[in-house]
CSV table of C-alpha atoms and ligand atoms in Angstrom, one decimal:
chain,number,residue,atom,x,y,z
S,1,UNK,CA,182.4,102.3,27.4
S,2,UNK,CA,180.3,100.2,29.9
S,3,UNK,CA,176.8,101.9,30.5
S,4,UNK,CA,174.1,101.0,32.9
S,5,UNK,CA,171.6,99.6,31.1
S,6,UNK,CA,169.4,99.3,34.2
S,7,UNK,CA,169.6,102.7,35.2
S,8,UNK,CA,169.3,104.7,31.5
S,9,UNK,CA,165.4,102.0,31.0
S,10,UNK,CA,164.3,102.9,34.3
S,11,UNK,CA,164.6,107.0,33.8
S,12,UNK,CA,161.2,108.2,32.8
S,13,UNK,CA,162.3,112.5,32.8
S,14,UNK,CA,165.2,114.4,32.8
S,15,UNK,CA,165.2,117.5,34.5
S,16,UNK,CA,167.0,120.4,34.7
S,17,UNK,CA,166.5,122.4,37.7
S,18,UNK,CA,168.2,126.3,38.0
S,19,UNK,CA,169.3,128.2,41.1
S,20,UNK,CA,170.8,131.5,41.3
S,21,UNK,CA,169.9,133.9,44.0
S,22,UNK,CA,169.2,133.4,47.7
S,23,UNK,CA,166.1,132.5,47.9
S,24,UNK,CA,166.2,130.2,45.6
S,25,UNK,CA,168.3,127.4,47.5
S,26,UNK,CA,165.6,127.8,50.4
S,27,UNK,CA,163.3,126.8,47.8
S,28,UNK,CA,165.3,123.9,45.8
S,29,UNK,CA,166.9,122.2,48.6
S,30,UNK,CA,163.4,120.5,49.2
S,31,UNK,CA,162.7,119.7,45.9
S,32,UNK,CA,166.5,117.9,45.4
S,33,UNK,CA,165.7,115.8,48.4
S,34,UNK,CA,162.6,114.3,47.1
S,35,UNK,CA,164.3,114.3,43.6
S,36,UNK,CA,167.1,112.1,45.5
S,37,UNK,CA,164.9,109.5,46.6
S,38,UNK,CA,163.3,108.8,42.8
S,39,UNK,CA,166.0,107.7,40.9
S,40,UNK,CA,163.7,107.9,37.4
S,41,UNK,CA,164.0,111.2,37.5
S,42,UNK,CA,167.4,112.1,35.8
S,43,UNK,CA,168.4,115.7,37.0
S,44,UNK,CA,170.8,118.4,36.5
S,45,UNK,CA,171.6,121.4,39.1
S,46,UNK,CA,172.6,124.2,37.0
S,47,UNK,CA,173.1,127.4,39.5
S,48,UNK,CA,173.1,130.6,37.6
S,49,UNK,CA,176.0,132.6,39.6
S,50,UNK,CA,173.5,135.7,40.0
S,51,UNK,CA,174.6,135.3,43.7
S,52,UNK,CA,178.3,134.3,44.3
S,53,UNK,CA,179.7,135.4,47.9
S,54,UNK,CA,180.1,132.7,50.1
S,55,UNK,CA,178.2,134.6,52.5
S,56,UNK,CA,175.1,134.7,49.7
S,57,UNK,CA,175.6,130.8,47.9
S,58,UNK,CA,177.9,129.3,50.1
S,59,UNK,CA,177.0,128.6,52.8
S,60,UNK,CA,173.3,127.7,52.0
S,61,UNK,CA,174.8,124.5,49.8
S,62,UNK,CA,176.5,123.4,52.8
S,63,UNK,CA,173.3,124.2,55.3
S,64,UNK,CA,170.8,122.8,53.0
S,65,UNK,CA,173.1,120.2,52.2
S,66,UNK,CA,172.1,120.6,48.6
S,67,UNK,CA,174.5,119.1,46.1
S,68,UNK,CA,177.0,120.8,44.4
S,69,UNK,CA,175.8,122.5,41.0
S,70,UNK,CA,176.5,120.1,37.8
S,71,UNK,CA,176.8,123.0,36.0
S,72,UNK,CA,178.2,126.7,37.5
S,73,UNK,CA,177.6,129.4,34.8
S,74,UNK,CA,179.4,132.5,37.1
S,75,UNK,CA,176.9,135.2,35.5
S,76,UNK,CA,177.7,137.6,38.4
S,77,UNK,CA,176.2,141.1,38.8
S,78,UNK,CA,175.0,143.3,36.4
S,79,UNK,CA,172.0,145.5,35.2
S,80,UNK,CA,168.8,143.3,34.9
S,81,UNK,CA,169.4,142.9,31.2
S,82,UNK,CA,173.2,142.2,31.5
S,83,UNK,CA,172.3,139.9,34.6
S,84,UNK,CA,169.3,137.9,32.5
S,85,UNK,CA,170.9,137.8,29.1
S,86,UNK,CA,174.4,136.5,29.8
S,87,UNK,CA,172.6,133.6,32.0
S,88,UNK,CA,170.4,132.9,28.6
S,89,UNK,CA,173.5,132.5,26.6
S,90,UNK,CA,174.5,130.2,28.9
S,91,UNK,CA,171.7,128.5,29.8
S,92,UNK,CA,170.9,127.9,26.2
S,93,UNK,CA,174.1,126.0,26.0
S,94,UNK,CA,173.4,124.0,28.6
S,95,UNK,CA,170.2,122.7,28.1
S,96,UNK,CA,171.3,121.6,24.1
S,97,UNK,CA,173.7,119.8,26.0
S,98,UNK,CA,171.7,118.1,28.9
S,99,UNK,CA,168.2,118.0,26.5
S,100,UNK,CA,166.0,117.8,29.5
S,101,UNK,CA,161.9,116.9,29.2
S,102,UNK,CA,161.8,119.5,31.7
S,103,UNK,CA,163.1,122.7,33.4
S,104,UNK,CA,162.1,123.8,36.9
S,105,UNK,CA,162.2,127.0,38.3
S,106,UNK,CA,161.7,128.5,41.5
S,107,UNK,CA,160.4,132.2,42.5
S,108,UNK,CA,160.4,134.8,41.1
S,109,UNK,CA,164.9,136.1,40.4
S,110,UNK,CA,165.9,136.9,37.0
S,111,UNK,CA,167.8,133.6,37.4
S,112,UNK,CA,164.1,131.8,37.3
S,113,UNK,CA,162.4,134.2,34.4
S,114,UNK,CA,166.6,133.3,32.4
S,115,UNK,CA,165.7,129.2,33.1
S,116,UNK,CA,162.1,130.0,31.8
S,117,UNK,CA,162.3,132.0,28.8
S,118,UNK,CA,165.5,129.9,27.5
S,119,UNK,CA,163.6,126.8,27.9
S,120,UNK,CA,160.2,127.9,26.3
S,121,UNK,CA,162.1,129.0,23.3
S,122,UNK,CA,163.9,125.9,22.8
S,123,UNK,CA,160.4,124.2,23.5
S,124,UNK,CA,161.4,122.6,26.6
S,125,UNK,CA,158.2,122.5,29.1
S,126,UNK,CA,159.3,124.6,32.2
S,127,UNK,CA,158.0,124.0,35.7
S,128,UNK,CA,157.5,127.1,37.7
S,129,UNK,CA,157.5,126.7,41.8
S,130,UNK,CA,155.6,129.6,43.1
S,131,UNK,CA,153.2,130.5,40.3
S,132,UNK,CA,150.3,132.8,40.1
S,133,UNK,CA,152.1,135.5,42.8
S,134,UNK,CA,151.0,139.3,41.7
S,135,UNK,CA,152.0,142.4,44.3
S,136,UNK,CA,150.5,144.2,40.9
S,137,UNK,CA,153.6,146.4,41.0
S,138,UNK,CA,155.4,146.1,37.8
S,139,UNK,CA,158.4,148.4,38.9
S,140,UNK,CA,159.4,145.5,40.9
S,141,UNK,CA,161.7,143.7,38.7
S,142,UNK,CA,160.4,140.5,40.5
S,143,UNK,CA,156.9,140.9,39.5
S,144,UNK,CA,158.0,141.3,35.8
S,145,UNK,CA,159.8,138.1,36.0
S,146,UNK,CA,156.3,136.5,37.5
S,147,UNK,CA,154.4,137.5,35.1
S,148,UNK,CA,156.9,136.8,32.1
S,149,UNK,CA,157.3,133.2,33.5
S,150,UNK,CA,153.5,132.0,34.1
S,151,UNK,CA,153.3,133.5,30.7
S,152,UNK,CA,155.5,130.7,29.4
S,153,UNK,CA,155.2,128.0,31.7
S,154,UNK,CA,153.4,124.5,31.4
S,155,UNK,CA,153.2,123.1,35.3
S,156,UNK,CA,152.2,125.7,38.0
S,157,UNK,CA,152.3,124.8,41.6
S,158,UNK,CA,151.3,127.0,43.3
S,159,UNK,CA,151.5,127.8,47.5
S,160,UNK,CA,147.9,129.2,48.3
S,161,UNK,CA,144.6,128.9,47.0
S,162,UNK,CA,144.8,132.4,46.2
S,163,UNK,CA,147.9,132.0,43.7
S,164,UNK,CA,145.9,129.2,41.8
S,165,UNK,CA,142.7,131.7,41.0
S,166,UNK,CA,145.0,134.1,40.1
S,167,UNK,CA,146.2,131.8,37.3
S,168,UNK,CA,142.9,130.8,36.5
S,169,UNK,CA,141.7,134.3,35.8
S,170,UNK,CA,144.5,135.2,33.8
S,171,UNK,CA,143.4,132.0,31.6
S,172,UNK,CA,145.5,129.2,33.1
S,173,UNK,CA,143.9,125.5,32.0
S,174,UNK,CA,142.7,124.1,35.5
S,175,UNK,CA,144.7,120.8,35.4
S,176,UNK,CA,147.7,122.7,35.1
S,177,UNK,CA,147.6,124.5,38.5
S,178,UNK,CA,148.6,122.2,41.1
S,179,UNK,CA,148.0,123.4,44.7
S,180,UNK,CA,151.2,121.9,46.7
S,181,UNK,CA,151.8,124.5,49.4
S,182,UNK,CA,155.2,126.5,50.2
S,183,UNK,CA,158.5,124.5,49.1
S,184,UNK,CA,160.1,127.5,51.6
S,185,UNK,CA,158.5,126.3,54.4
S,186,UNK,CA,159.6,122.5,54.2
S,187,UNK,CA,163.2,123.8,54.4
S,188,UNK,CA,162.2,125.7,57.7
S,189,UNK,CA,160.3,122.8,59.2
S,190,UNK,CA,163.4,120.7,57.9
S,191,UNK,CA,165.8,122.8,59.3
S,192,UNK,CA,164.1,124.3,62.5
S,193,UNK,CA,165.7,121.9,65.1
S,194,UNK,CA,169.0,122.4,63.7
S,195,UNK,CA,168.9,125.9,64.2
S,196,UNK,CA,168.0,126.3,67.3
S,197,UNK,CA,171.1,124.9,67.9
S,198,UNK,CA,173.0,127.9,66.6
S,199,UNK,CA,174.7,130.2,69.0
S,200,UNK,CA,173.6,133.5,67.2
S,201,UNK,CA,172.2,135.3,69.9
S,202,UNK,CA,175.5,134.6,72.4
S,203,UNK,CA,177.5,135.8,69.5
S,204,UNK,CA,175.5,138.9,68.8
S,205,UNK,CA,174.6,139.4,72.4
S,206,UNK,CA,171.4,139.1,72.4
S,207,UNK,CA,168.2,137.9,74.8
S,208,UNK,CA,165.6,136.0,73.5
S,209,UNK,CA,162.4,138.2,72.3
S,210,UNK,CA,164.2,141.0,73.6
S,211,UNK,CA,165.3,142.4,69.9
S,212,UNK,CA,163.9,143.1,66.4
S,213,UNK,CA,165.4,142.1,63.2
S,214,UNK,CA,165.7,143.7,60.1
S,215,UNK,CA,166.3,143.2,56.2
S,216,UNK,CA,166.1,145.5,53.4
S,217,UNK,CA,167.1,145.4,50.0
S,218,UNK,CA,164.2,146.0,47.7
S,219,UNK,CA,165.4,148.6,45.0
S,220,UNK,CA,162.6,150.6,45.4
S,221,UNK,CA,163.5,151.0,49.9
S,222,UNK,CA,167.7,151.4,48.8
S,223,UNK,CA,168.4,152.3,45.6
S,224,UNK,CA,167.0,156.1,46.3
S,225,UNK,CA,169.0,158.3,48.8
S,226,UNK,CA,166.1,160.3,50.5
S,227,UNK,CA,164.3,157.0,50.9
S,228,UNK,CA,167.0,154.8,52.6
S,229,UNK,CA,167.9,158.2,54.9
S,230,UNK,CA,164.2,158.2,55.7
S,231,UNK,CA,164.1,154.7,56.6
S,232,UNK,CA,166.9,154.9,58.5
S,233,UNK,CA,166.2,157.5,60.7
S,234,UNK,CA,162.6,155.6,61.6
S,235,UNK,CA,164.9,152.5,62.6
S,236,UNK,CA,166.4,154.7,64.4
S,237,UNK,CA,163.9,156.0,66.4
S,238,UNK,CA,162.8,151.9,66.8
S,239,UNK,CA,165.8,151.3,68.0
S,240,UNK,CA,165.7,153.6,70.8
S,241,UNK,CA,163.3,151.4,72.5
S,242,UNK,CA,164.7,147.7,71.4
S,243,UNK,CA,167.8,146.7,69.5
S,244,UNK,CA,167.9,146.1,65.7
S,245,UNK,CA,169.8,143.8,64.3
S,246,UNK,CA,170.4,144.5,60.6
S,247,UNK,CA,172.2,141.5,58.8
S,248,UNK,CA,172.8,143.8,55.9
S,249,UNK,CA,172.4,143.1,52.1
S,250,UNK,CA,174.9,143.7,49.8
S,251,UNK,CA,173.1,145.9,47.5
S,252,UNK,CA,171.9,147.9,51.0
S,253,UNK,CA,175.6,148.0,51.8
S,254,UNK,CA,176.7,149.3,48.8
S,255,UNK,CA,174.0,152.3,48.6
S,256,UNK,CA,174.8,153.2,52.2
S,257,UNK,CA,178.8,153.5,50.9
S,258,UNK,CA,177.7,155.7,47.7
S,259,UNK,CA,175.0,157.7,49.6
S,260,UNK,CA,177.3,158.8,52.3
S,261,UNK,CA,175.1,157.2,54.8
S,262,UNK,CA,177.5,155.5,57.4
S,263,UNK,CA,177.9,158.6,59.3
S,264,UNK,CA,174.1,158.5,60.1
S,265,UNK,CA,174.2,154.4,60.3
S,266,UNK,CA,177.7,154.4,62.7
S,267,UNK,CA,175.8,156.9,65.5
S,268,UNK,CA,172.6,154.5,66.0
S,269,UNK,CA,174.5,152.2,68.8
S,270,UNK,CA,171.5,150.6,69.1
S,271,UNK,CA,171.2,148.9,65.3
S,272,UNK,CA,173.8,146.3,65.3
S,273,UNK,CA,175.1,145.9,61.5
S,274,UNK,CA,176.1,142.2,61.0
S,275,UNK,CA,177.2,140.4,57.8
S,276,UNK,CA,174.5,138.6,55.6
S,277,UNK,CA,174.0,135.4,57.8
S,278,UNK,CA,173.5,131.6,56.6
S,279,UNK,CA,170.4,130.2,56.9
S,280,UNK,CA,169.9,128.4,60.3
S,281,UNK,CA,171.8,131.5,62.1
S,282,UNK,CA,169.0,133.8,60.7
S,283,UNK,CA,166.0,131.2,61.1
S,284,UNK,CA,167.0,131.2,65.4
S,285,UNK,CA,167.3,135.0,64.9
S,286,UNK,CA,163.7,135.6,63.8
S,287,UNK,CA,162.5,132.5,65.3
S,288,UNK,CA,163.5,134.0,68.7
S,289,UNK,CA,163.0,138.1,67.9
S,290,UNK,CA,160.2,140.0,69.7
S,291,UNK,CA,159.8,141.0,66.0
S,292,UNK,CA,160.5,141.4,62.2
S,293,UNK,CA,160.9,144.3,59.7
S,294,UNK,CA,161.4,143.6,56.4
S,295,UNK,CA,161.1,144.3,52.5
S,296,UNK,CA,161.6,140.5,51.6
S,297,UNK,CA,159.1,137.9,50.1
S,298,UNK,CA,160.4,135.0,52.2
S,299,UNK,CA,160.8,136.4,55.7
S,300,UNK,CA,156.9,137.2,55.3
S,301,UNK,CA,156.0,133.9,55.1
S,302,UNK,CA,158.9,132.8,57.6
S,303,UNK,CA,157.5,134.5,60.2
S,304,UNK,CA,154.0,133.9,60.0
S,305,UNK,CA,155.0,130.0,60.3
S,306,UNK,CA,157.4,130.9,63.3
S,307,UNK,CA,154.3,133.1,64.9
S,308,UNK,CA,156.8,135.9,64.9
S,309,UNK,CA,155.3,139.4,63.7
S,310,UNK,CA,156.1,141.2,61.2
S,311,UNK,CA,156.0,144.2,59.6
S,312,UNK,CA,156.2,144.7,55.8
S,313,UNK,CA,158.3,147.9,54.7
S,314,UNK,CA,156.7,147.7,51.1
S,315,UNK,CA,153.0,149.3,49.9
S,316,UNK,CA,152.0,145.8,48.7
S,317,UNK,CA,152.5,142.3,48.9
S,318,UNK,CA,152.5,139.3,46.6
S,319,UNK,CA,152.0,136.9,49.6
S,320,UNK,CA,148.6,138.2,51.0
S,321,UNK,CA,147.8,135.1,53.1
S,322,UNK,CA,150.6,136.2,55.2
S,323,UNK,CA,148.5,138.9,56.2
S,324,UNK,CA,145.0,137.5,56.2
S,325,UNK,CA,146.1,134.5,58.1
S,326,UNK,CA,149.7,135.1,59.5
S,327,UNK,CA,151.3,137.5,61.5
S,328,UNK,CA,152.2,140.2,58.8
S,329,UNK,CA,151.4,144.1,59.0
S,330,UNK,CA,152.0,145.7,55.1
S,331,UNK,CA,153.4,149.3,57.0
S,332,UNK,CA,154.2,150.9,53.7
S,333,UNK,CA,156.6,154.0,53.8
S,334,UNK,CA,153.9,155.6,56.5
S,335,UNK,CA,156.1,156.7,59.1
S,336,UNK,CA,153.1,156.8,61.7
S,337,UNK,CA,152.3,153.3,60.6
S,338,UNK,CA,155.8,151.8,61.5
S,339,UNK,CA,155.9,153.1,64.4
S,340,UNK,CA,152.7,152.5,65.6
S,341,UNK,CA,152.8,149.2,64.9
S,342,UNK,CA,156.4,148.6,66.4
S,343,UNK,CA,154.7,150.4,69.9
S,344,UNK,CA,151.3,148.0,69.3
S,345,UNK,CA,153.9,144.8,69.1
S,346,UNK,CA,156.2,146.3,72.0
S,347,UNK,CA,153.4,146.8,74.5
S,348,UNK,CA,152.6,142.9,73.9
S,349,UNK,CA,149.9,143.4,71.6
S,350,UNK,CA,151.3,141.7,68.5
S,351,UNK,CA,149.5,139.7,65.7
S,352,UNK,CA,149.0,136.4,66.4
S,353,UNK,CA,148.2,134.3,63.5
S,354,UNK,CA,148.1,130.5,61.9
S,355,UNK,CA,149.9,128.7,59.2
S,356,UNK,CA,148.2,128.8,56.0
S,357,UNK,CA,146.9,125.9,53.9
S,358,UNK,CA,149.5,123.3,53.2
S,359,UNK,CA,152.3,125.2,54.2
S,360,UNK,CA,153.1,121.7,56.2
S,361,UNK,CA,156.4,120.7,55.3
S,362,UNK,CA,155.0,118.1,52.6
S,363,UNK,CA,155.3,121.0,49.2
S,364,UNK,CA,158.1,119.1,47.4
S,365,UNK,CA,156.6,116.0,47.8
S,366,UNK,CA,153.2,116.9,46.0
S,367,UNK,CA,155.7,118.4,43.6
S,368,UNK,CA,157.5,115.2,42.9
S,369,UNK,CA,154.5,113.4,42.4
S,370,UNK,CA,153.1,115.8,39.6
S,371,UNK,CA,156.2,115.7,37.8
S,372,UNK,CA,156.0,111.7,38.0
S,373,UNK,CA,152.7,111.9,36.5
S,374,UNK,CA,153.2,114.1,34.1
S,375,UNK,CA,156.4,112.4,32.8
S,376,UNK,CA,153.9,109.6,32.2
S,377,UNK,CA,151.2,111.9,30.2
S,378,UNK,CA,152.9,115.4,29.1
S,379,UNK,CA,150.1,116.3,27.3
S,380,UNK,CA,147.8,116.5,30.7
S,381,UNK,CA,148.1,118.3,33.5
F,401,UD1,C1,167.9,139.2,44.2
F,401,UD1,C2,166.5,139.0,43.6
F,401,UD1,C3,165.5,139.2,44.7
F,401,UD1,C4,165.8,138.4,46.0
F,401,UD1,C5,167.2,138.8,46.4
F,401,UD1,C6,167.7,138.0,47.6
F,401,UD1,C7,166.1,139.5,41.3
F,401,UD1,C8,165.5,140.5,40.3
F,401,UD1,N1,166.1,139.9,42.5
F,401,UD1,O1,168.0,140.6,44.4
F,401,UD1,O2,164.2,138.8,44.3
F,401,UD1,O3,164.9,138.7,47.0
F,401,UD1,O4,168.1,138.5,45.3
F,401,UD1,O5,168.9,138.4,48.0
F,401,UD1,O6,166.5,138.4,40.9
F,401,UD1,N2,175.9,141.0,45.2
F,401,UD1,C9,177.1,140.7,46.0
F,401,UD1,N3,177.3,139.4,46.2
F,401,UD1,C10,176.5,138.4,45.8
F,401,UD1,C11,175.3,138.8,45.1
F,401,UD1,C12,175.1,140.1,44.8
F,401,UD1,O7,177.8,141.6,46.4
F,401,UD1,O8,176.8,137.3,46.1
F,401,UD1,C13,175.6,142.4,44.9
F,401,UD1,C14,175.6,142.6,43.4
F,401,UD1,O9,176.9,143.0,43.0
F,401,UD1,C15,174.6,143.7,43.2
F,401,UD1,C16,173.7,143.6,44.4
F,401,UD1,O10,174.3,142.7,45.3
F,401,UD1,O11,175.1,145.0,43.2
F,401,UD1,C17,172.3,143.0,44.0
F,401,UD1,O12,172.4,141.7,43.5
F,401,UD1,P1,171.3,141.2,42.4
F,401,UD1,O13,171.5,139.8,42.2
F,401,UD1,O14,171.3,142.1,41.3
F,401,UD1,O15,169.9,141.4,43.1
F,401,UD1,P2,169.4,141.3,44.6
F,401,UD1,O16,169.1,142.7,45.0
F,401,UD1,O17,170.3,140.5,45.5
C-alpha cells in the first residue's frame, strides 16, 4: 500500500478527543476547528453514545458542523456505573488501537471522567477542558467526575482565574494550568449570527423579551417527586405573570411520566412544553428571553455572555464568575427567593453584568497552541 510519507513526518501528536453528552459538542466543536487547521496534529473523534437521540447528538454534529465521530461506541443509558464502565471497555479498545500521545476531554459527563480514567491507566497523558471547577457538592455525579479527572490529568486549561487557584491549592504544578478562557463561549460567539436567524420564536409564538425559559434536569431538582411537584408549582405561579417555555429534558420527561405529574404540568397553559431544541434554536431563545431559569452549568455562563439574567435553581455553583461578574442569581430551592427574584427581573430591575476574562471567543485557540507546545516537550507544562 502507497502511504504518505509527507503527511505521517510532519505529524508531531496524535490525539484522541471523546464526546458523549450534550454539552460536550458545545465544547469540542471549537477545539476540532482549530484541530482542522493544524494538520500535525493527527486526531480521532471517538463519541461515547451516552447521548443518542437525534434531538440530544444529532442535530448538534450538523449545527456545529463537527465531523462525524471516527469511532461511535453506542454506550447508551444506564446507571452511572453501567453508563462509565461499558464506555471504559470500549474506550480501552480504542485507544490500543489508535495509540494516541494524548486524550482530551471536555467537562465534567461520565463520558469525560470514562476518556480520563481509561487513558491514565493505560499511561496516556489526558487533557482536561474545564479543569479546577468545584460546586463542593459531591452528590452531584458531575462533581465526582471533576474531581476524579483533575486527579489524573496532565494539561489543565482552565476558563477563569478562579478554576486555576483551585488547582493550585489542591497541589497542581503551576506550568500545568493553562488559563485559556471558555471553549463554550467560542461556539456561541461562533454561532450567534446564525442563530438569530432561526425562526424559534414565530414557531413557538413568542415576542421578543416577553418570555422566560426554562431547563431542568439535575438529579437532585427531578429525580425526587416532592421536589419536581414543588418546583413545578413555583413555575407555575411564574408563569402566571410571563410565559415559560420549558424545552424539556429527557430524564425530566421521564420523572414527570413515573411521578404522575402531567396532570399538574397539562393545566399550567401558560408553560409551553417543547422538545429538547438544537443548538442555534435555543441560543435565539435565551438570547432573546426577558429571562432564564435553570439547573445547567452551561446556560449559566450562556447567559451572562448574552447579558440575559439568570436564575440558578441549584444551592451552589461550580461557575462562580457567573455570578460575581455575570448576570446569574444562585435562587436555591427558597421559594421566596425565586420569586423574588423573577418579580425584581419583571419590574425591569434585572442584573446586568460583563463577560468574564477571556471568555472572548479565542479558548480553543490558546488550547491548540499548548498542545503544540507540549507535543514538542511532554515533560513541561
Ligand atoms: C448528562 C450529564 C450532565 C449534563 C447533561 C446534559 C453526566 C453525569 N451528566 O446528564 O452533566 O449536563 O448530560 O444533557 O454525565 N436520554 C435519552 N436520550 C438521550 C440521552 C439520554 O432519552 O439521547 C435519557 C437516558 O435514558 C436517561 C436520561 O436521559 O434516562 C439521562 O441521561 P444521562 O446521560 O444519564 O444523564 P443526563 O441527565 O442527560
Amino acid at each position: 500500500m502507497l502511504r504518505d510519507l509527507s503527511l505521517e513526518t510532519l505529524v508531531v501528536m496524535k490525539l484522541i478527543n471523546i464526546v458523549g453528552a450534550r454539552p460536550n459538542f458545545m465544547k469540542m466543536a471549537p477545539i476540532v476547528r482549530q484541530l482542522e487547521r493544524h494538520p500535525e496534529i493527527a486526531w480521532q473523534l471517538i463519541h461515547t453514545g451516552q447521548h443518542y437521540d437525534d434531538a440530544m447528538s444529532r442535530v448538534f454534529f450538523e449545527e456545529l458542523q463537527l465531523p462525524p465521530p471516527h469511532v461511535f461506541l453506542g454506550v447508551g443509558s444506564g446507571s452511572q456505573a453501567e453508563q462509565t464502565a461499558q464506555m471504559m471497555v470500549k474506550l480501552e479498545r480504542a485507544m490500543q488501537s489508535y495509540c494516541p500521545d494524548m486524550v482530551l476531554v471536555v467537562g465534567d459527563t461520565n463520558s469525560a471522567l470514562a476518556g480520563a480514567l481509561t487513558a491514565a491507566k493505560l499511561c496516556i497523558p489526558v487533557a482536561h477542558v474545564e479543569a479546577g471547577l468545584r460546586s463542593y457538592d459531591r452528590t452531584m455525579p458531575e462533581e465526582i467526575n471533576r474531581l476524579c479527572t483533575d486527579c489524573i490529568s496532565t494539561l489543565f486549561f482552565t476558563p477563569s482565574r478562579g478554576a486555576g487557584e483551585i488547582l493550585r491549592r489542591e497541589g497542581v504544578p503551576a506550568d500545568r494550568i493553562h488559563f485559556v478562557g471558555n471553549v463554550m463561549i467560542d461556539t456561541l460567539m461562533a454561532c450567534r449570527e446564525r442563530a438569530m436567524q432561526s425562526q424559534i420564536l414565530e414557531t413557538l409564538q413568542l415576542e421578543e423579551k416577553n418570555y422566560a425559559v426554562l431547563t431542568l434536569h439535575r438529579p437532585s431538582n427531578v429525580d425526587t417527586p416532592s421536589t419536581l411537584a414543588w418546583l413545578l408549582e413555583v413555575i407555575g405561579e411564574i408563569a402566571g405573570r410571563i410565559p415559560v417555555v420549558f424545552p424539556i429534558h429527557p430524564r425530566t420527561q421521564r420523572r414527570i411520566e413515573e411521578f404522575g405529574l402531567q396532570p399538574r404540568v397539562g393545566t399550567m397553559p401558560q408553560v409551553k412544553i417543547t422538545a429538547p431544541l438544537g443548538y442555534l434554536d435555543f441560543l435565539k431563545l435565551m438570547a432573546c428571553a426577558k429571562f432564564v431559569m435553570t439547573d445547567s452549568g452551561g446556560i449559566q455562563e450562556e447567559t451572562t455572555v448574552l447579558g440575559v439574567p439568570c436564575l440558578t435553581l441549584r444551592e451552589n455553583t461550580e461557575r462562580p464568575e457567573t455570578v460575581t461578574e455575570g448576570t446569574n442569581v444562585l435562587v436555591g430551592r427558597d421559594r421566596d427567593k425565586i420569586l423574588a427574584e423573577a418579580c425584581r427581573i419583571l419590574d425591569g430591575h434585572g442584573k446586568v453584568g460583563r463577560v468574564p476574562e477571556r471568555w472572548d471567543g479565542k479558548a480553543a485557540e490558546r488550547i491548540v497552541d499548548v498542545l503544540l507546545r507540549w507535543s514538542s516537550n511532554p515533560s513541561g507544562g
